[in-house]
Coordinates of C-alpha atoms and ligand atoms in Angstrom, one line a residue:
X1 CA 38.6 -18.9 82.5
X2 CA 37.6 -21.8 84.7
X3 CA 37.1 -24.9 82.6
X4 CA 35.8 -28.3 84.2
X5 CA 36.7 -31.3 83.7
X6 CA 34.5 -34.3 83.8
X7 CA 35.1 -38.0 83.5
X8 CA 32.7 -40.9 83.7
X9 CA 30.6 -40.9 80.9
X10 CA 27.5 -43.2 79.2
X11 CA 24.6 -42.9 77.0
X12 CA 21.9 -41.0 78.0
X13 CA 18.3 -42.8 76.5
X14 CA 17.1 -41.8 73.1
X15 CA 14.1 -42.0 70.9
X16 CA 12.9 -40.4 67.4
X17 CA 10.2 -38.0 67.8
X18 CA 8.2 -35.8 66.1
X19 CA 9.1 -32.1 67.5
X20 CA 7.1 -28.7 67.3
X21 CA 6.4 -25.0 69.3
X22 CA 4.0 -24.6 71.2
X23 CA 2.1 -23.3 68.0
X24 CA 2.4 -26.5 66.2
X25 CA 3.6 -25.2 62.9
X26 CA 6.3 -26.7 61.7
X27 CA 6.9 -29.9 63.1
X28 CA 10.3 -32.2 62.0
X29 CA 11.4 -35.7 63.3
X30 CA 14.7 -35.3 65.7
X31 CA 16.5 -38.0 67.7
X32 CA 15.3 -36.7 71.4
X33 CA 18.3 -37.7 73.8
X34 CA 17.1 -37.1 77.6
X35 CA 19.8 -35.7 79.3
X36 CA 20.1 -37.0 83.4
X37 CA 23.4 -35.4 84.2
X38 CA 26.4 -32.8 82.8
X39 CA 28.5 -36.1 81.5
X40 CA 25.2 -36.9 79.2
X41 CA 25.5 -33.3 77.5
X42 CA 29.0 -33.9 77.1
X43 CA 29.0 -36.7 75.8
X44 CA 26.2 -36.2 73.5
X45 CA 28.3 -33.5 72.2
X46 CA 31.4 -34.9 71.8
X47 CA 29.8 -37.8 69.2
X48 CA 31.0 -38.4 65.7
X49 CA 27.7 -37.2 63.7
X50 CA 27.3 -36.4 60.1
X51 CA 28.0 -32.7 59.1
X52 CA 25.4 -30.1 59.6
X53 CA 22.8 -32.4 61.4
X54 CA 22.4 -30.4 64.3
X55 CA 22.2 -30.9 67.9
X56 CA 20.0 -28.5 70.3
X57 CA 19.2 -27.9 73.6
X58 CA 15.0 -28.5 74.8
X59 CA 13.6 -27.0 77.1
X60 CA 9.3 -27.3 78.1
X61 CA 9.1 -27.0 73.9
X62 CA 6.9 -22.9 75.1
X63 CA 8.8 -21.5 72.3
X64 CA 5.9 -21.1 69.4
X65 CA 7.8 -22.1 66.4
X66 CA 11.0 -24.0 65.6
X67 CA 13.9 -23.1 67.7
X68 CA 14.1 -26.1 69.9
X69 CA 13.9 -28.5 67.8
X70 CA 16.5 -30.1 64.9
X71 CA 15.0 -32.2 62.2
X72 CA 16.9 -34.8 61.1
X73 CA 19.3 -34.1 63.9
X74 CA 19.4 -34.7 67.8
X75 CA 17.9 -32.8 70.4
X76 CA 18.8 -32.7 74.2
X77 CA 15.9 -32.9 76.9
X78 CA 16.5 -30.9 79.9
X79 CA 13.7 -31.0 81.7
X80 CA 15.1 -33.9 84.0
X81 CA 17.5 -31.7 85.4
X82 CA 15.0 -29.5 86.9
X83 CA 17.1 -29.2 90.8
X84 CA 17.2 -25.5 92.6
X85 CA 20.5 -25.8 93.8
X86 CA 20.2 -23.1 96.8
X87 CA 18.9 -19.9 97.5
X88 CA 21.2 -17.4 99.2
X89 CA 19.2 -14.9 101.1
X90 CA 22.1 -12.8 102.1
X91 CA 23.6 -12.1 98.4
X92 CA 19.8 -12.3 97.2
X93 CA 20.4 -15.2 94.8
X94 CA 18.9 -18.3 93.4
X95 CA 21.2 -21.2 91.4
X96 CA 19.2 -24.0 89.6
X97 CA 19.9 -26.1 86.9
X98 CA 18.5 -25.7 83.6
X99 CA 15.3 -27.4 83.6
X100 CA 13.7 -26.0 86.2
X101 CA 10.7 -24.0 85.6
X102 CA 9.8 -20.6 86.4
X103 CA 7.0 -22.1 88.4
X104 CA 9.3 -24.2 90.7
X105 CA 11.6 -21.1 91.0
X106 CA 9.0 -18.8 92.1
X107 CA 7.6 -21.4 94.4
X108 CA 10.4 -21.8 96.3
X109 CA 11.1 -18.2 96.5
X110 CA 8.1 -17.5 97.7
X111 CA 8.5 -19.3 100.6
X112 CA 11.4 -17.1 101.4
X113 CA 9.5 -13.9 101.0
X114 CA 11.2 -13.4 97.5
X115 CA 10.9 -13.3 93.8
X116 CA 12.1 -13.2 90.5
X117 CA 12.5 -9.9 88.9
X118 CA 11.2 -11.0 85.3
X119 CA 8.8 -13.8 84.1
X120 CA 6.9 -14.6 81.0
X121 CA 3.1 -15.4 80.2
X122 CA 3.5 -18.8 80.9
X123 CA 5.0 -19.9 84.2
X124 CA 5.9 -23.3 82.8
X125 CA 9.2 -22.2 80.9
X126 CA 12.5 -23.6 82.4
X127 CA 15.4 -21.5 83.6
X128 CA 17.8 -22.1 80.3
X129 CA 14.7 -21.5 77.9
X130 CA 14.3 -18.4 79.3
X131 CA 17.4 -17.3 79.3
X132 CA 18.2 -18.6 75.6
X133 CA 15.5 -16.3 74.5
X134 CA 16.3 -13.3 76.5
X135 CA 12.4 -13.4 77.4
X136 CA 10.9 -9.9 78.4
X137 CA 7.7 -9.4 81.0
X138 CA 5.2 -6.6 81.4
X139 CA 8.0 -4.8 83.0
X140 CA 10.5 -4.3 80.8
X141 CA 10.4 -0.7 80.5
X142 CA 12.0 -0.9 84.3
X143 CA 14.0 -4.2 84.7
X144 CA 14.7 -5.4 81.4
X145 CA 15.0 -8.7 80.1
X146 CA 16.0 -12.1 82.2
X147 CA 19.4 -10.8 81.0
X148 CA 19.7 -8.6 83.1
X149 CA 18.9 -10.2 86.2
X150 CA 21.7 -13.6 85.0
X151 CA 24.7 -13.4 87.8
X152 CA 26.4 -16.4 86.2
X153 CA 25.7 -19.5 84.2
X154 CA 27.8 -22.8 83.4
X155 CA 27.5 -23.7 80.1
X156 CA 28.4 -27.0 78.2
X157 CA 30.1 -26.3 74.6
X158 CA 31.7 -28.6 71.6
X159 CA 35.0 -27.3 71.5
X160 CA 35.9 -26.1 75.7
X161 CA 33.7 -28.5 77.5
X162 CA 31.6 -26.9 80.8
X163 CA 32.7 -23.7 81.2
X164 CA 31.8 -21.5 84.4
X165 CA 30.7 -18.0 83.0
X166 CA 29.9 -14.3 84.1
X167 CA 30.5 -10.7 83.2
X168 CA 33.8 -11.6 85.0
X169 CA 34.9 -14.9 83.0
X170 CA 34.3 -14.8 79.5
X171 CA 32.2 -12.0 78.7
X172 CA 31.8 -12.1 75.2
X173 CA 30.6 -16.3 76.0
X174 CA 28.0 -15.1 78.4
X175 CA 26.1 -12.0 77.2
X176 CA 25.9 -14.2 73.3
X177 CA 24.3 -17.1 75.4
X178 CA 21.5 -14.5 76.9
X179 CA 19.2 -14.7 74.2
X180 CA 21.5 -17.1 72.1
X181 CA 18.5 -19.5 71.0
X182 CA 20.9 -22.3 72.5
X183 CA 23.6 -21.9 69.5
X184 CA 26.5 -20.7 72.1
X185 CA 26.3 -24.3 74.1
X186 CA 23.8 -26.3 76.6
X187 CA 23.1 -24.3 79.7
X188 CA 23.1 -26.7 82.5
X189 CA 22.9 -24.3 85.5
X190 CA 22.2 -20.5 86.0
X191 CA 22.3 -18.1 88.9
X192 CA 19.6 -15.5 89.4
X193 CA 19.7 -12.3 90.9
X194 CA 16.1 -12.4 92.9
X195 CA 14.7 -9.5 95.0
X196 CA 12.0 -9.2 98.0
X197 CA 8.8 -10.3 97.4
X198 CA 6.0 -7.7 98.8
X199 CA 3.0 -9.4 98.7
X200 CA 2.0 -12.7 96.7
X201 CA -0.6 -9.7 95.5
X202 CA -0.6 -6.9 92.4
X203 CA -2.7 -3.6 92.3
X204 CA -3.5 -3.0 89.3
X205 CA -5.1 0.7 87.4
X206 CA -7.1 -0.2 84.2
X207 CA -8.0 2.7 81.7
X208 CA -9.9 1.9 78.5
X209 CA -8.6 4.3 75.7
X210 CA -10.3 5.4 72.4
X211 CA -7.4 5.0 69.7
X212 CA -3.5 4.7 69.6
X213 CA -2.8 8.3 70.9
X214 CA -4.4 7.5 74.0
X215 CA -2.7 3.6 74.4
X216 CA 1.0 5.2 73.8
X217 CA -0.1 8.5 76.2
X218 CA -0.8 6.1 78.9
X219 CA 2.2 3.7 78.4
X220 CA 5.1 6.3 77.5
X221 CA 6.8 9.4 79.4
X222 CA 8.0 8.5 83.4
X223 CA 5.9 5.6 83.2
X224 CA 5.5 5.2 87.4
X225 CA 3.6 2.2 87.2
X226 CA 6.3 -1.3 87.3
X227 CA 4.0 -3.4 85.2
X228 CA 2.2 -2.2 81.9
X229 CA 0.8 -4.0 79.2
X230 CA -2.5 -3.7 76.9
X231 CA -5.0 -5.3 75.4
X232 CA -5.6 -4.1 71.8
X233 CA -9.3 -4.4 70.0
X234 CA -7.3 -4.6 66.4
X235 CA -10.5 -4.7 64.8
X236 CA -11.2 -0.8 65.2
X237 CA -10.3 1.4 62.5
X238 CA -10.1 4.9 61.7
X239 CA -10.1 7.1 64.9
X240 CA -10.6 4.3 66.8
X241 CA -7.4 2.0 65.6
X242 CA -4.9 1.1 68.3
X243 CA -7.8 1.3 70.9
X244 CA -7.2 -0.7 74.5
X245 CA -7.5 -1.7 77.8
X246 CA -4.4 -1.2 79.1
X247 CA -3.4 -2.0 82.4
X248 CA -0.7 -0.8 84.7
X249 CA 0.2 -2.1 88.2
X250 CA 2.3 -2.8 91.2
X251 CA 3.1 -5.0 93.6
X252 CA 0.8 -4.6 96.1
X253 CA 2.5 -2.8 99.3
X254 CA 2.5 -3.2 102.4
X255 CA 0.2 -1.0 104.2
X256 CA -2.6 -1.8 102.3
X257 CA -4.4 0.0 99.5
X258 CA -6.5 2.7 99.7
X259 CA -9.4 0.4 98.8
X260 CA -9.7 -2.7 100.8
X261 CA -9.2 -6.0 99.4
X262 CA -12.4 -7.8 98.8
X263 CA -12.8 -10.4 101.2
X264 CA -12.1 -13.4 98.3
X265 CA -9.1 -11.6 98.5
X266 CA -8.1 -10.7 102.0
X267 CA -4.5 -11.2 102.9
X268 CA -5.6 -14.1 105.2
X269 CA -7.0 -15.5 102.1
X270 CA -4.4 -18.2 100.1
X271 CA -3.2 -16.6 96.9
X272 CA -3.5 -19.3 94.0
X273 CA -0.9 -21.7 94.0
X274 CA 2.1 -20.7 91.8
X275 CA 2.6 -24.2 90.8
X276 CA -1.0 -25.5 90.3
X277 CA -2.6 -27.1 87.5
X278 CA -4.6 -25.5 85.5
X279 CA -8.4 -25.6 85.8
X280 CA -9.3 -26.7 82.4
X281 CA -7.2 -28.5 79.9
X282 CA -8.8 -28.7 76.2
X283 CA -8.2 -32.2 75.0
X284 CA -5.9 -33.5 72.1
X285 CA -7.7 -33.7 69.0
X286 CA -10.1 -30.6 69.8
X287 CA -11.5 -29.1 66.8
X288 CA -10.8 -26.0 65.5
X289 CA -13.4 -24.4 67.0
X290 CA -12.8 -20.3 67.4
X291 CA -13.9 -18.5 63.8
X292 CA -12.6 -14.8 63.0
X293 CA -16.1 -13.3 63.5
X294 CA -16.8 -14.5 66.7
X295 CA -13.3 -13.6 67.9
X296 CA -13.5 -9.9 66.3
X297 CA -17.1 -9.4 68.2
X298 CA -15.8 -11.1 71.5
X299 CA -12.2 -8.2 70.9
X300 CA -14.9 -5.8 70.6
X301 CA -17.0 -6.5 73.2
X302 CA -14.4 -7.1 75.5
X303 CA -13.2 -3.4 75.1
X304 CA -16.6 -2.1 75.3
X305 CA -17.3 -4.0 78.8
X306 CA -13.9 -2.9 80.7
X307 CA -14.7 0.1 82.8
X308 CA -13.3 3.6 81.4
X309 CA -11.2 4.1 84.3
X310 CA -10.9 1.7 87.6
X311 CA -7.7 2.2 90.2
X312 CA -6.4 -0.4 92.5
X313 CA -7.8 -3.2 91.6
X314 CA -6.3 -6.1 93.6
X315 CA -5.6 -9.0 91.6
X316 CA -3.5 -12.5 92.8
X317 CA 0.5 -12.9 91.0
X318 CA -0.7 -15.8 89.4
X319 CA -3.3 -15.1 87.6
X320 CA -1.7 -11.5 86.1
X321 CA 0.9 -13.0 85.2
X322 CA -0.2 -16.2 83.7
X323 CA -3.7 -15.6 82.5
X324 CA -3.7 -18.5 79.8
X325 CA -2.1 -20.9 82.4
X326 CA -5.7 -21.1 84.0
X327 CA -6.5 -23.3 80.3
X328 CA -3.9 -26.0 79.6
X329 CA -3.0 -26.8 76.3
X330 CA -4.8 -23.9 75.0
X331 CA -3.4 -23.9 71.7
X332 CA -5.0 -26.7 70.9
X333 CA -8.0 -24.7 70.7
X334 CA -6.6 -23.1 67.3
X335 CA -7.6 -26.6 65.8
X336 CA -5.4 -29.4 64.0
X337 CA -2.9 -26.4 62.3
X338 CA -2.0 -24.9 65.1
X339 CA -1.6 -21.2 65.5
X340 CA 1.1 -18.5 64.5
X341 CA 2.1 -16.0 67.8
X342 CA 4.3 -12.9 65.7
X343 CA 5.7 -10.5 67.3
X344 CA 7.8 -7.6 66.5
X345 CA 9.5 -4.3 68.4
X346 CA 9.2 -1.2 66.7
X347 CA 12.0 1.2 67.7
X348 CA 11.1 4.1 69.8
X349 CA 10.5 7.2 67.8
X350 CA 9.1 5.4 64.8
X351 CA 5.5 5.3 65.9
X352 CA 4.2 6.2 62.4
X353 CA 5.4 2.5 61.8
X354 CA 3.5 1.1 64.2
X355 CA 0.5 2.5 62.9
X356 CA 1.3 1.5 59.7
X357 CA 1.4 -2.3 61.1
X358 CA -1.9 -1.6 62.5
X359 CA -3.0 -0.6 59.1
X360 CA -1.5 -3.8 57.3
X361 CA -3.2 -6.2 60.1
X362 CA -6.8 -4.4 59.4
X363 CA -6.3 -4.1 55.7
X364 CA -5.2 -7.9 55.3
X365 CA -8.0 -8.7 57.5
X366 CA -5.9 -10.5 59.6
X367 CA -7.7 -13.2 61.8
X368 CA -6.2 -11.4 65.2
X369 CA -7.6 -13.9 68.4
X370 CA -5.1 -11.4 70.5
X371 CA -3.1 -8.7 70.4
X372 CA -1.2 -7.7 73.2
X373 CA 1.2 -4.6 73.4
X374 CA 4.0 -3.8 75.8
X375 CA 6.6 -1.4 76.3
X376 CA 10.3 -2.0 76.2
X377 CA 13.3 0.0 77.8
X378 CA 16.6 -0.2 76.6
X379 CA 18.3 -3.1 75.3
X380 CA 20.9 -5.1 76.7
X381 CA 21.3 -8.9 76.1
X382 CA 23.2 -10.7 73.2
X383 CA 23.0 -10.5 69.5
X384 CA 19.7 -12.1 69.1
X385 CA 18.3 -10.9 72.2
X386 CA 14.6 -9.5 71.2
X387 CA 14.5 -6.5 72.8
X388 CA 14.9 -3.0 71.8
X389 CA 13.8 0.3 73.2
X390 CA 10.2 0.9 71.5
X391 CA 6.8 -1.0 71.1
X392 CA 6.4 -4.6 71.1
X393 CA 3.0 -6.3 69.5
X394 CA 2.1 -10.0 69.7
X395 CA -0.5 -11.3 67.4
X396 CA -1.9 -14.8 67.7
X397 CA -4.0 -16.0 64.7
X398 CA -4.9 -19.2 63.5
X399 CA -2.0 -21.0 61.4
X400 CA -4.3 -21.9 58.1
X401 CA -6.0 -18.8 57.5
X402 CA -6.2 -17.2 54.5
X403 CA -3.3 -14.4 53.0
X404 CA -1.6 -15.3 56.2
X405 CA 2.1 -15.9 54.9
X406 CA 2.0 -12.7 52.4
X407 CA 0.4 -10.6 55.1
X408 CA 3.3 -11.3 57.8
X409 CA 5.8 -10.7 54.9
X410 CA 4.2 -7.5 54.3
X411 CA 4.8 -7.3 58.4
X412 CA 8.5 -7.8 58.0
X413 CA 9.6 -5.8 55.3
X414 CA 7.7 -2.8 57.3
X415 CA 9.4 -3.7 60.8
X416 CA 13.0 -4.4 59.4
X417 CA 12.7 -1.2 57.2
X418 CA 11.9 1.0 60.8
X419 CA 14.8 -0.5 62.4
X420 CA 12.5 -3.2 64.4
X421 CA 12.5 -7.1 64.2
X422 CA 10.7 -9.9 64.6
X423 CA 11.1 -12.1 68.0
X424 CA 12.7 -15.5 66.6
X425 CA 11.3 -17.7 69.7
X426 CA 8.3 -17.1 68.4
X427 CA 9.0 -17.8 64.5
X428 CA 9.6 -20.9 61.9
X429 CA 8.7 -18.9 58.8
X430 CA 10.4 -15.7 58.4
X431 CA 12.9 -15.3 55.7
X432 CA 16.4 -15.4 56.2
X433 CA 17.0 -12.5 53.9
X434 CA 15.4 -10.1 56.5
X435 CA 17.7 -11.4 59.7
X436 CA 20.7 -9.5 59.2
X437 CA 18.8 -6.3 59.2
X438 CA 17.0 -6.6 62.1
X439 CA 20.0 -8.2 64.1
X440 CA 22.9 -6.4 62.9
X441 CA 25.2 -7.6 65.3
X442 CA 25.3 -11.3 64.0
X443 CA 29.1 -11.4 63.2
X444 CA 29.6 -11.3 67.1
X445 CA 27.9 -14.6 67.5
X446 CA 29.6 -15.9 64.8
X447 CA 33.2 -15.2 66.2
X448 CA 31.4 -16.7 69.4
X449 CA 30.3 -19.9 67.9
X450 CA 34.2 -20.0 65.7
X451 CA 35.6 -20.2 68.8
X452 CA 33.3 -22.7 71.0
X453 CA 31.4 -25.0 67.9
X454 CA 34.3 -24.3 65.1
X455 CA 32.9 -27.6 63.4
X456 CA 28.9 -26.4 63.8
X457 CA 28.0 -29.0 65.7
X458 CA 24.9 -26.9 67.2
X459 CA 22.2 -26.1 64.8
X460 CA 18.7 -25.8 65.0
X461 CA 15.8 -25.7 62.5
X462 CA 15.9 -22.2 63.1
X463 CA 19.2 -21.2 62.6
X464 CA 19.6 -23.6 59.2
X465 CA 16.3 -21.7 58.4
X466 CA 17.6 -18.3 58.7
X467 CA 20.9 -19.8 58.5
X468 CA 22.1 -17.7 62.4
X469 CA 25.8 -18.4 61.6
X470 CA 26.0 -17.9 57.7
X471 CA 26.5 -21.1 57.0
X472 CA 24.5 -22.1 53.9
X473 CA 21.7 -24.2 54.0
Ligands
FAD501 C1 1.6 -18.9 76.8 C2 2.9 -18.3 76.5 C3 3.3 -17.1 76.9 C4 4.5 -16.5 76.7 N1 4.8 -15.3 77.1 C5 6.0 -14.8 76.9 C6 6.4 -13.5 77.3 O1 5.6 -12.8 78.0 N2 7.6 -13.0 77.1 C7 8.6 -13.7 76.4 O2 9.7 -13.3 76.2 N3 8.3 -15.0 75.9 C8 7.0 -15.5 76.2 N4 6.7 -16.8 75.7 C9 7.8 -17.5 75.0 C10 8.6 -18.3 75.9 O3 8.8 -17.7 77.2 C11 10.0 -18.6 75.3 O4 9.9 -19.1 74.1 C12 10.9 -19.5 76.2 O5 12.2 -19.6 75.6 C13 10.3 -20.9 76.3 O6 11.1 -21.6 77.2 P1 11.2 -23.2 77.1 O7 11.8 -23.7 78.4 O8 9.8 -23.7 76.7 O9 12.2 -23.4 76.0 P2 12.1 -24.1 74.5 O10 10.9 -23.6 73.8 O11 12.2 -25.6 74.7 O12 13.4 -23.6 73.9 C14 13.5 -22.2 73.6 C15 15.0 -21.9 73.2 O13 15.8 -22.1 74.4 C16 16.9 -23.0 74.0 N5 17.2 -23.8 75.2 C17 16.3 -24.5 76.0 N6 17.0 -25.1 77.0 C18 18.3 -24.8 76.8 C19 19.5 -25.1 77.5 N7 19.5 -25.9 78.6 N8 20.7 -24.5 77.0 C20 20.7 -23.7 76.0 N9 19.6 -23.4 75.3 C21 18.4 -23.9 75.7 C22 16.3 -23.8 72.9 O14 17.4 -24.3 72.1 C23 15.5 -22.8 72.1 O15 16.4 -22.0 71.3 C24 5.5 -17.3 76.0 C25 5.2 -18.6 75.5 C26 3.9 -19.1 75.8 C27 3.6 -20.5 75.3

């Protein structure tokens, strides 16, 4: 195993900040250390500190609840190191370091006539964030998870230093660090596997279905389509429940559809930027200003306006990827407490559970401003990677409303009864009773961490909360 060995070192800049996700939950004051270079990260984690404080790894802060953050302790800023270190055409790879976004990456892919094989909601996550959460798209029920698509990483750990990983060179190391929530070591560089970009351009096929029956139907079987995803109207009951408008595309191929692009859309035409801002930004301090009824009547409407059926419909990269990045700082909409995003994966085969979730969210009357529901293939990435084969639901609702913490209980006793879990970059209140059973293979990443962080010098407020490596609170 190739181990590297560093030697000037000094001390990177620090100041105490308040911390939070990107829901604004559960925020907890942390020592914020900005690291400029691989001697900072070792050297922040080679300091004397008191036992059980914590250090961890930050990336852009997208992760909704409290994983990248470490009250009380010191967290490491890596969105200075934000270089694409070169893109190799021939063996169809891209090496960056860790805080570069998925925005740069597929930027400067783009140019080449490539892409990346997997990206999130948000373009604005950095390389090492999405690989520490083993983050999933709208297709992986064909490529998988980020995971997948990781040829290599170096990593920067308490105990060995940087160490230079793959399949290849400590295995064990490198699968726990995709989707290790940053508890394996500090990711400061990763190389991508990247493929051929067909067209800056999707074509998507929209059907609008009447209940659950319907949305799985569409979604299940040889799925043909690469991208699949739905919007659910959780508001519907009955016959009705599980109703969406689910969506299913490609890339858009060369020749061209059978429908021509509309002229706003004509392959002359500039696709929107990949790295732009976004057209509206709600400012700081914005009062909580969506209400449950309004949201259930604009779910409902929205299902009742989408067409029943409509193929081909051309629509930019950008925008179907990244709808919300068209409103920055949208969570702020959700008011001064911020919102909750849960999701959970039902396994494949246990669908009665996932209409018994539907059930809990209607019965509770959960506020739901969105529910979005994908499809996953099999699974593949570390202990706490996410996904599973089966159904995956994401739910945002507004932090203070009311019944909210016993309803989402009532949500994870179902989901780790079916063999399902909840995703943990999106969490900072599940109990830690409950992790065990939906990640049963936590005693690998504990003889992982024995091995690189024997004295626990990584911690975060999610793993004391859940307490990841057994250790007790
Ligand atoms: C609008 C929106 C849409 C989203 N859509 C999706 C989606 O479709 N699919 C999906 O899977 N997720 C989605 N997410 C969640 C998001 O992709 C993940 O939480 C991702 O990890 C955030 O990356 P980040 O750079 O912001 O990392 P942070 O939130 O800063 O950190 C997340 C985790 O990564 C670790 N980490 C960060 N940098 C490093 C490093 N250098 N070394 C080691 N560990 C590190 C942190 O310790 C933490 O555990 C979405 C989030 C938002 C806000």
């Amino acid at each position: 195993m190739p181990v590297i060995e560093l030697s000037a070192r000094r001390s990177p800049r620090a100041a105490r900040r308040t911390l939070s996700g990107w829901g604004r939950t559960a925020p907890s004051s942390c020592t914020v250390f900005e690291a400029q270079s691989a001697e900072d990260v070792l050297d922040l984690l080679d300091r004397e500190r008191a036992p059980g404080a914590g250090v961890i790894a930050r990336g852009a802060g997208r992760s909704y609840g409290d994983a990248a953050q470490s009250g009380g302790g010191e967290v490491i800023d890596m969105t200075a190191l934000d270089r694409i270190v070169s893109v190799d055409e021939q063996s169809m790879l891209i090496t960056a370091q860790a805080g570069a976004t998925i925005a740069q990456l597929m930027a400067r892919l783009a140019a080449q006539g490539l892409g990346l094989p997997v990206v999130p909601g948000t373009r604005h996550v950095t390389l090492a964030g999405a690989i520490a959460s083993d983050i999933h798209g709208k297709n992986h029920h064909r490529d998988g998870a980020f995971a997948r698509h990781v040829h290599s990483l170096r990593l920067c750990t308490p105990a060995d230093g940087l160490l230079d990983l793959s399949p290849h060179f400590d295995p064990d190391l490198f699968y726990a660090t995709l989707g290790g929530m940053g508890l394996t070591g500090v990711v400061l560089e990763a190389t991508l596997r990247v493929e051929r970009l067909r067209s800056p351009w999707v074509s998507a096929d929209i059907d609008r279905t009447a209940g659950l029956a319907g949305t799985l139907e569409l979604m299940s079987g040889e799925e043909r389509h690469r991208y699949s995803v739905a919007w659910l109207d959780l508001l519907a009951g009955g016959r009705s429940m599980g109703r969406a408008i689910v969506s299913r595309a490609d890339p858009l191929a060369d020749p061209p559809p059978k429908q021509p692009l509309p002229r706003r859309l004509s392959r002359s035409a500039r696709p929107p930027s990949l790295t732009g801002g976004p057209l509206l930004t709600v400012p700081r301090g914005c009062p909580d200003v969506l209400h449950p009824a309004t949201m259930r009547a604009f779910n409902a409407l929205r299902w009742r306006i989408s067409p029943r059926r409509e193929r081909e419909r051309p629509q930019a990269m950008a925008p179907y990827f990244f709808p919300l990045d068209a409103l920055g700082e949208w969570s702020r909409l959700y008011g001064p407490r911020g919102l909750i995003q849960y999701q959970l994966v039902i396994p494949a085969g246990r669908e009665s559970a996932l209409e018994a979730s539907f059930e809990v969210i209607r019965r509770r009357r959960l506020p739901v401003y969105l529910a979005v529901f994908k499809r996953f293939g099999a699974a593949f990435g570390g202990p706490l990677s996410f996904p599973i084969e089966g159904w995956t639901l994401a739910i945002d609702m507004p932090a203070g409303a009311p019944g909210l913490a016993a309803a989402l209980e009532e949500l994870d006793l179902l989901v780790a009864g079916c063999g399902g879990r909840v995703y943990l970059s999106k969490d900072a209140r599940m109990r830690r009773e409950l992790l065990a059973e939906m990640y049963p293979r936590l005693g690998e990443l504990a003889a992982v961490r024995e091995r690189v962080d024997p004295d626990g010098v990584l911690g975060s407020d999610l793993s004391r909360r859940l307490r990841i490596d057994g250790a007790p609170a």
